[in-house]
PDB file of C-alpha atoms in Angstrom:
ATOM      1  CA  ASP A   1      50.108 131.173  62.322  1.00 67.00           C
ATOM      2  CA  GLN A   2      46.472 132.267  62.222  1.00 80.00           C
ATOM      3  CA  GLN A   3      45.261 132.396  65.818  1.00 91.00           C
ATOM      4  CA  VAL A   4      41.829 133.709  64.896  1.00 95.00           C
ATOM      5  CA  LYS A   5      39.961 132.076  62.042  1.00 94.00           C
ATOM      6  CA  GLN A   6      36.835 132.931  60.153  1.00 96.00           C
ATOM      7  CA  ASN A   7      36.290 129.968  57.883  1.00 92.00           C
ATOM      8  CA  SER A   8      33.410 131.396  55.872  1.00 94.00           C
ATOM      9  CA  PRO A   9      34.658 134.065  53.472  1.00 94.00           C
ATOM     10  CA  SER A  10      31.119 135.043  52.520  1.00 96.00           C
ATOM     11  CA  LEU A  11      27.508 134.701  53.626  1.00 97.00           C
ATOM     12  CA  SER A  12      24.228 135.678  51.949  1.00 97.00           C
ATOM     13  CA  VAL A  13      21.037 136.102  53.930  1.00 97.00           C
ATOM     14  CA  GLN A  14      17.538 137.259  53.106  1.00 97.00           C
ATOM     15  CA  GLU A  15      16.425 140.534  54.668  1.00 97.00           C
ATOM     16  CA  GLY A  16      14.603 139.930  57.945  1.00 97.00           C
ATOM     17  CA  ARG A  17      16.260 136.585  58.588  1.00 97.00           C
ATOM     18  CA  ILE A  18      19.052 135.799  61.030  1.00 98.00           C
ATOM     19  CA  SER A  19      22.711 136.172  60.054  1.00 98.00           C
ATOM     20  CA  ILE A  20      25.186 134.011  61.954  1.00 98.00           C
ATOM     21  CA  LEU A  21      28.870 134.738  61.565  1.00 98.00           C
ATOM     22  CA  ASN A  22      31.370 132.369  63.136  1.00 97.00           C
ATOM     23  CA  CYS A  23      34.862 132.740  64.514  1.00 97.00           C
ATOM     24  CA  ASP A  24      37.278 130.216  66.010  1.00 97.00           C
ATOM     25  CA  TYR A  25      40.453 130.837  67.955  1.00 96.00           C
ATOM     26  CA  THR A  26      43.347 128.661  69.025  1.00 95.00           C
ATOM     27  CA  ASN A  27      44.972 130.561  71.896  1.00 92.00           C
ATOM     28  CA  SER A  28      43.415 129.631  75.244  1.00 92.00           C
ATOM     29  CA  MET A  29      44.896 132.804  76.762  1.00 91.00           C
ATOM     30  CA  PHE A  30      42.484 134.987  74.765  1.00 93.00           C
ATOM     31  CA  ASP A  31      39.941 136.503  77.114  1.00 91.00           C
ATOM     32  CA  TYR A  32      38.518 139.474  75.264  1.00 92.00           C
ATOM     33  CA  PHE A  33      36.810 139.391  71.899  1.00 94.00           C
ATOM     34  CA  LEU A  34      35.441 142.041  69.569  1.00 93.00           C
ATOM     35  CA  TRP A  35      33.545 142.193  66.316  1.00 96.00           C
ATOM     36  CA  TYR A  36      34.229 144.906  63.777  1.00 95.00           C
ATOM     37  CA  LYS A  37      32.260 145.853  60.696  1.00 96.00           C
ATOM     38  CA  LYS A  38      33.900 147.269  57.595  1.00 93.00           C
ATOM     39  CA  TYR A  39      32.347 148.974  54.593  1.00 93.00           C
ATOM     40  CA  PRO A  40      34.369 149.358  51.359  1.00 88.00           C
ATOM     41  CA  ALA A  41      36.921 152.195  51.432  1.00 83.00           C
ATOM     42  CA  GLU A  42      36.325 152.789  55.135  1.00 88.00           C
ATOM     43  CA  GLY A  43      38.144 151.700  58.256  1.00 90.00           C
ATOM     44  CA  PRO A  44      36.653 148.990  60.496  1.00 91.00           C
ATOM     45  CA  THR A  45      34.173 150.213  63.088  1.00 92.00           C
ATOM     46  CA  PHE A  46      33.548 148.590  66.437  1.00 91.00           C
ATOM     47  CA  LEU A  47      30.344 146.598  66.737  1.00 95.00           C
ATOM     48  CA  ILE A  48      30.243 144.577  69.942  1.00 95.00           C
ATOM     49  CA  SER A  49      32.578 142.937  72.441  1.00 93.00           C
ATOM     50  CA  ILE A  50      32.543 140.137  74.981  1.00 94.00           C
ATOM     51  CA  SER A  51      34.759 139.235  77.886  1.00 91.00           C
ATOM     52  CA  SER A  52      35.506 135.623  78.713  1.00 92.00           C
ATOM     53  CA  ILE A  53      33.646 135.939  82.013  1.00 92.00           C
ATOM     54  CA  LYS A  54      30.443 136.053  79.964  1.00 93.00           C
ATOM     55  CA  ASP A  55      28.983 133.704  77.408  1.00 95.00           C
ATOM     56  CA  LYS A  56      26.601 136.175  75.805  1.00 97.00           C
ATOM     57  CA  ASN A  57      26.415 139.898  75.154  1.00 96.00           C
ATOM     58  CA  GLU A  58      23.550 141.699  73.448  1.00 97.00           C
ATOM     59  CA  ASP A  59      23.297 145.109  71.850  1.00 95.00           C
ATOM     60  CA  GLY A  60      20.099 145.716  69.950  1.00 97.00           C
ATOM     61  CA  ARG A  61      19.976 143.457  66.917  1.00 97.00           C
ATOM     62  CA  PHE A  62      23.476 142.136  67.582  1.00 98.00           C
ATOM     63  CA  THR A  63      24.316 139.300  69.972  1.00 98.00           C
ATOM     64  CA  VAL A  64      27.687 137.677  70.464  1.00 98.00           C
ATOM     65  CA  PHE A  65      27.949 134.190  71.949  1.00 98.00           C
ATOM     66  CA  LEU A  66      31.154 132.788  73.388  1.00 97.00           C
ATOM     67  CA  ASN A  67      31.843 129.069  73.874  1.00 97.00           C
ATOM     68  CA  LYS A  68      35.165 128.933  75.703  1.00 95.00           C
ATOM     69  CA  SER A  69      35.435 125.147  75.756  1.00 95.00           C
ATOM     70  CA  ALA A  70      35.079 125.054  71.981  1.00 96.00           C
ATOM     71  CA  LYS A  71      37.140 128.238  71.487  1.00 97.00           C
ATOM     72  CA  HIS A  72      34.342 129.529  69.324  1.00 97.00           C
ATOM     73  CA  LEU A  73      32.345 132.706  69.113  1.00 97.00           C
ATOM     74  CA  SER A  74      29.505 133.738  66.901  1.00 97.00           C
ATOM     75  CA  LEU A  75      27.755 136.965  65.988  1.00 98.00           C
ATOM     76  CA  HIS A  76      24.005 136.858  65.463  1.00 98.00           C
ATOM     77  CA  ILE A  77      22.222 139.658  63.643  1.00 98.00           C
ATOM     78  CA  VAL A  78      18.428 139.587  63.952  1.00 97.00           C
ATOM     79  CA  PRO A  79      16.682 140.769  61.895  1.00 97.00           C
ATOM     80  CA  SER A  80      19.211 141.289  59.121  1.00 98.00           C
ATOM     81  CA  GLN A  81      18.932 144.508  57.128  1.00 97.00           C
ATOM     82  CA  PRO A  82      20.452 145.483  53.756  1.00 96.00           C
ATOM     83  CA  GLY A  83      22.584 148.094  55.555  1.00 96.00           C
ATOM     84  CA  ASP A  84      24.271 145.247  57.427  1.00 97.00           C
ATOM     85  CA  SER A  85      25.981 144.182  54.196  1.00 97.00           C
ATOM     86  CA  ALA A  86      29.687 144.572  54.993  1.00 97.00           C
ATOM     87  CA  VAL A  87      32.778 142.604  55.948  1.00 95.00           C
ATOM     88  CA  TYR A  88      32.805 141.451  59.568  1.00 97.00           C
ATOM     89  CA  PHE A  89      36.038 140.800  61.426  1.00 96.00           C
ATOM     90  CA  CYS A  90      36.394 139.133  64.793  1.00 96.00           C
ATOM     91  CA  ALA A  91      39.375 139.992  66.953  1.00 94.00           C
ATOM     92  CA  ALA A  92      40.797 138.549  70.154  1.00 93.00           C
ATOM     93  CA  SER A  93      43.317 139.551  72.766  1.00 89.00           C
ATOM     94  CA  ALA A  94      44.764 138.314  76.031  1.00 87.00           C
ATOM     95  CA  GLN A  95      44.061 141.155  78.453  1.00 76.00           C
ATOM     96  CA  ARG A  96      46.037 139.691  81.322  1.00 69.00           C
ATOM     97  CA  THR A  97      49.255 139.820  79.339  1.00 68.00           C
ATOM     98  CA  GLY A  98      48.376 143.039  77.508  1.00 65.00           C
ATOM     99  CA  ASN A  99      48.863 141.385  74.167  1.00 63.00           C
ATOM    100  CA  GLN A 100      47.842 142.756  70.814  1.00 82.00           C
ATOM    101  CA  PHE A 101      44.551 142.144  69.098  1.00 87.00           C
ATOM    102  CA  TYR A 102      44.593 139.336  66.553  1.00 90.00           C
ATOM    103  CA  PHE A 103      42.111 139.623  63.704  1.00 94.00           C
ATOM    104  CA  GLY A 104      40.393 136.984  61.614  1.00 95.00           C
ATOM    105  CA  THR A 105      40.307 137.163  57.829  1.00 94.00           C
ATOM    106  CA  GLY A 106      36.744 138.460  57.715  1.00 95.00           C
ATOM    107  CA  THR A 107      33.359 137.292  56.456  1.00 97.00           C
ATOM    108  CA  SER A 108      31.593 139.268  53.757  1.00 96.00           C
ATOM    109  CA  LEU A 109      27.883 139.450  54.578  1.00 97.00           C
ATOM    110  CA  THR A 110      25.329 140.261  51.898  1.00 98.00           C
ATOM    111  CA  VAL A 111      21.765 140.895  53.000  1.00 97.00           C
ATOM    112  CA  ILE A 112      19.408 140.478  50.068  1.00 97.00           C
ATOM    113  CA  PRO A 113      16.371 142.787  50.073  1.00 94.00           C
TER     114      PRO A 113
ATOM    115  CA  GLU B   1      34.304 164.122  68.121  1.00 64.00           C
ATOM    116  CA  ALA B   2      36.758 163.959  65.229  1.00 78.00           C
ATOM    117  CA  GLY B   3      37.834 160.465  64.225  1.00 91.00           C
ATOM    118  CA  VAL B   4      41.246 159.070  63.364  1.00 95.00           C
ATOM    119  CA  ALA B   5      42.669 160.940  60.392  1.00 96.00           C
ATOM    120  CA  GLN B   6      45.021 159.337  57.891  1.00 97.00           C
ATOM    121  CA  SER B   7      46.755 160.560  54.764  1.00 97.00           C
ATOM    122  CA  PRO B   8      47.258 159.992  51.947  1.00 97.00           C
ATOM    123  CA  ARG B   9      44.251 157.796  51.149  1.00 96.00           C
ATOM    124  CA  TYR B  10      45.921 156.300  48.122  1.00 96.00           C
ATOM    125  CA  LYS B  11      49.522 156.011  47.009  1.00 97.00           C
ATOM    126  CA  ILE B  12      51.073 154.272  44.011  1.00 98.00           C
ATOM    127  CA  ILE B  13      54.832 153.857  43.891  1.00 97.00           C
ATOM    128  CA  GLU B  14      57.371 151.682  42.154  1.00 97.00           C
ATOM    129  CA  LYS B  15      59.345 149.054  44.031  1.00 95.00           C
ATOM    130  CA  ARG B  16      62.434 150.355  45.802  1.00 96.00           C
ATOM    131  CA  GLN B  17      60.859 153.777  46.226  1.00 97.00           C
ATOM    132  CA  SER B  18      59.929 155.144  49.631  1.00 97.00           C
ATOM    133  CA  VAL B  19      56.583 156.205  51.057  1.00 98.00           C
ATOM    134  CA  ALA B  20      55.310 157.747  54.273  1.00 98.00           C
ATOM    135  CA  PHE B  21      51.890 157.637  55.876  1.00 98.00           C
ATOM    136  CA  TRP B  22      50.575 160.015  58.491  1.00 97.00           C
ATOM    137  CA  CYS B  23      48.067 159.440  61.274  1.00 97.00           C
ATOM    138  CA  ASN B  24      46.387 161.801  63.730  1.00 96.00           C
ATOM    139  CA  PRO B  25      44.576 159.845  66.446  1.00 95.00           C
ATOM    140  CA  ILE B  26      41.498 160.854  68.388  1.00 93.00           C
ATOM    141  CA  SER B  27      42.324 163.567  70.879  1.00 92.00           C
ATOM    142  CA  GLY B  28      43.246 162.155  74.254  1.00 88.00           C
ATOM    143  CA  HIS B  29      43.874 158.620  73.013  1.00 90.00           C
ATOM    144  CA  ALA B  30      47.143 157.432  74.494  1.00 88.00           C
ATOM    145  CA  THR B  31      47.527 154.272  72.454  1.00 90.00           C
ATOM    146  CA  LEU B  32      48.146 154.278  68.720  1.00 93.00           C
ATOM    147  CA  TYR B  33      48.416 151.286  66.406  1.00 94.00           C
ATOM    148  CA  TRP B  34      49.514 150.731  62.823  1.00 96.00           C
ATOM    149  CA  TYR B  35      48.021 147.716  61.094  1.00 96.00           C
ATOM    150  CA  GLN B  36      48.737 146.246  57.678  1.00 96.00           C
ATOM    151  CA  GLN B  37      45.826 144.676  55.840  1.00 94.00           C
ATOM    152  CA  ILE B  38      46.680 142.700  52.743  1.00 93.00           C
ATOM    153  CA  LEU B  39      43.822 141.933  50.377  1.00 89.00           C
ATOM    154  CA  GLY B  40      41.775 138.980  51.639  1.00 86.00           C
ATOM    155  CA  GLN B  41      43.404 138.971  55.059  1.00 88.00           C
ATOM    156  CA  GLY B  42      42.618 140.456  58.428  1.00 90.00           C
ATOM    157  CA  PRO B  43      44.534 143.429  59.823  1.00 92.00           C
ATOM    158  CA  LYS B  44      47.969 142.538  61.195  1.00 93.00           C
ATOM    159  CA  LEU B  45      49.601 144.675  63.869  1.00 93.00           C
ATOM    160  CA  LEU B  46      52.831 146.333  62.808  1.00 96.00           C
ATOM    161  CA  ILE B  47      53.504 148.572  65.783  1.00 95.00           C
ATOM    162  CA  GLN B  48      51.790 149.814  68.936  1.00 92.00           C
ATOM    163  CA  PHE B  49      52.651 153.052  70.753  1.00 92.00           C
ATOM    164  CA  GLN B  50      51.705 154.091  74.257  1.00 88.00           C
ATOM    165  CA  ASN B  51      52.059 157.880  74.240  1.00 85.00           C
ATOM    166  CA  ASN B  52      55.363 158.253  72.362  1.00 82.00           C
ATOM    167  CA  GLY B  53      56.911 154.981  73.490  1.00 90.00           C
ATOM    168  CA  VAL B  54      56.853 151.711  71.539  1.00 91.00           C
ATOM    169  CA  VAL B  55      54.919 148.921  73.277  1.00 88.00           C
ATOM    170  CA  ASP B  56      55.100 146.232  70.585  1.00 89.00           C
ATOM    171  CA  ASP B  57      56.938 146.271  67.270  1.00 93.00           C
ATOM    172  CA  SER B  58      57.639 142.561  67.048  1.00 90.00           C
ATOM    173  CA  GLN B  59      55.954 142.231  63.646  1.00 91.00           C
ATOM    174  CA  LEU B  60      57.420 145.355  62.069  1.00 95.00           C
ATOM    175  CA  PRO B  61      59.917 144.503  59.283  1.00 94.00           C
ATOM    176  CA  LYS B  62      62.544 146.812  60.698  1.00 94.00           C
ATOM    177  CA  ASP B  63      64.879 146.535  57.743  1.00 95.00           C
ATOM    178  CA  ARG B  64      62.443 148.574  55.676  1.00 97.00           C
ATOM    179  CA  PHE B  65      59.667 149.866  57.935  1.00 97.00           C
ATOM    180  CA  SER B  66      60.005 152.565  60.559  1.00 97.00           C
ATOM    181  CA  ALA B  67      57.494 154.454  62.640  1.00 97.00           C
ATOM    182  CA  GLU B  68      57.537 157.262  65.130  1.00 95.00           C
ATOM    183  CA  ARG B  69      55.026 159.082  67.251  1.00 94.00           C
ATOM    184  CA  LEU B  70      56.008 162.665  67.851  1.00 82.00           C
ATOM    185  CA  LYS B  71      55.068 164.175  71.211  1.00 84.00           C
ATOM    186  CA  GLY B  72      52.673 161.310  71.825  1.00 81.00           C
ATOM    187  CA  VAL B  73      50.157 162.549  69.263  1.00 90.00           C
ATOM    188  CA  ASP B  74      50.648 162.238  65.481  1.00 94.00           C
ATOM    189  CA  SER B  75      52.464 159.285  63.989  1.00 96.00           C
ATOM    190  CA  THR B  76      54.214 158.506  60.725  1.00 97.00           C
ATOM    191  CA  LEU B  77      54.897 155.117  59.186  1.00 98.00           C
ATOM    192  CA  LYS B  78      57.638 154.925  56.562  1.00 98.00           C
ATOM    193  CA  ILE B  79      58.564 152.207  54.120  1.00 97.00           C
ATOM    194  CA  GLN B  80      61.967 152.385  52.453  1.00 96.00           C
ATOM    195  CA  PRO B  81      62.583 150.682  50.097  1.00 96.00           C
ATOM    196  CA  ALA B  82      59.157 149.326  49.190  1.00 96.00           C
ATOM    197  CA  LYS B  83      58.632 145.802  47.876  1.00 96.00           C
ATOM    198  CA  LEU B  84      55.778 144.417  45.819  1.00 97.00           C
ATOM    199  CA  GLU B  85      54.470 142.507  48.841  1.00 96.00           C
ATOM    200  CA  ASP B  86      54.017 145.765  50.748  1.00 97.00           C
ATOM    201  CA  SER B  87      50.918 146.483  48.653  1.00 97.00           C
ATOM    202  CA  ALA B  88      48.199 146.710  51.287  1.00 97.00           C
ATOM    203  CA  VAL B  89      45.961 149.054  53.210  1.00 95.00           C
ATOM    204  CA  TYR B  90      47.727 150.618  56.174  1.00 97.00           C
ATOM    205  CA  LEU B  91      45.292 151.251  58.979  1.00 96.00           C
ATOM    206  CA  CYS B  92      45.932 153.513  61.909  1.00 96.00           C
ATOM    207  CA  ALA B  93      43.885 153.012  65.070  1.00 94.00           C
ATOM    208  CA  SER B  94      43.799 154.600  68.494  1.00 92.00           C
ATOM    209  CA  SER B  95      42.336 153.716  71.859  1.00 88.00           C
ATOM    210  CA  LEU B  96      41.984 155.309  75.268  1.00 83.00           C
ATOM    211  CA  SER B  97      43.575 152.492  77.203  1.00 71.00           C
ATOM    212  CA  ARG B  98      46.822 150.601  76.937  1.00 61.00           C
ATOM    213  CA  GLY B  99      45.794 147.199  78.151  1.00 55.00           C
ATOM    214  CA  ASN B 100      44.040 146.104  74.971  1.00 54.00           C
ATOM    215  CA  THR B 101      40.665 146.492  76.613  1.00 61.00           C
ATOM    216  CA  GLY B 102      37.986 148.522  74.979  1.00 66.00           C
ATOM    217  CA  GLU B 103      37.559 149.233  71.347  1.00 80.00           C
ATOM    218  CA  LEU B 104      39.979 150.450  68.756  1.00 87.00           C
ATOM    219  CA  PHE B 105      38.953 153.375  66.589  1.00 91.00           C
ATOM    220  CA  PHE B 106      40.249 153.002  63.054  1.00 94.00           C
ATOM    221  CA  GLY B 107      40.974 155.569  60.398  1.00 95.00           C
ATOM    222  CA  GLU B 108      39.896 155.062  56.796  1.00 94.00           C
ATOM    223  CA  GLY B 109      43.263 153.630  55.853  1.00 95.00           C
ATOM    224  CA  SER B 110      45.963 154.415  53.326  1.00 97.00           C
ATOM    225  CA  ARG B 111      45.970 152.114  50.322  1.00 96.00           C
ATOM    226  CA  LEU B 112      49.452 151.462  48.950  1.00 97.00           C
ATOM    227  CA  THR B 113      50.093 149.907  45.555  1.00 97.00           C
ATOM    228  CA  VAL B 114      53.682 148.964  44.760  1.00 97.00           C
ATOM    229  CA  LEU B 115      54.368 148.348  41.054  1.00 96.00           C
TER     230      LEU B 115
END
């Protein structure tokens, strides 16, 4: 049972434009969300997080938006750069119950120079 | 600060053979995780340690997988006997806190191919 879903396996964006990566979840107990970035042959690296008490968190070119009613979060990258080309995973956990992180299947982003 | 170290990076074995993976987490990180990532899927938690105790091993196939964390530092994950469907990347991660808050720091992974 996939509790975290990333329905777009791949995304191509022109350099300088906005990249929007989407993630949906089914478990209403999830209250903490993270995005990870993964280059080939490397482990995932942490990008940005958001707690359910917020609906937006920004870090430089990266912004994560959380819509709790829709059980949806999105990662915006502006402006997109070729070095952003990687696989992006969203992950969710229920902090109050100390549960594990559940990961989505990933979206492969290609930024075209 | 040194990252999470894993070895070997790559391993090819035949089905029914055994294999072991090693992980050294970031110094001071109390929580250690082993994830399995099958091609085209997201990482799936196999086991979570807090110091040298098991917090969650509900998704570990215990008939063939075992893991231990000696002295609350290094950890080994063993598969015996391996099946074809065990072909995956095995990711080790560590974190400072136990409550699944804060980020996980991942190693580069150990890629297993079972023939």
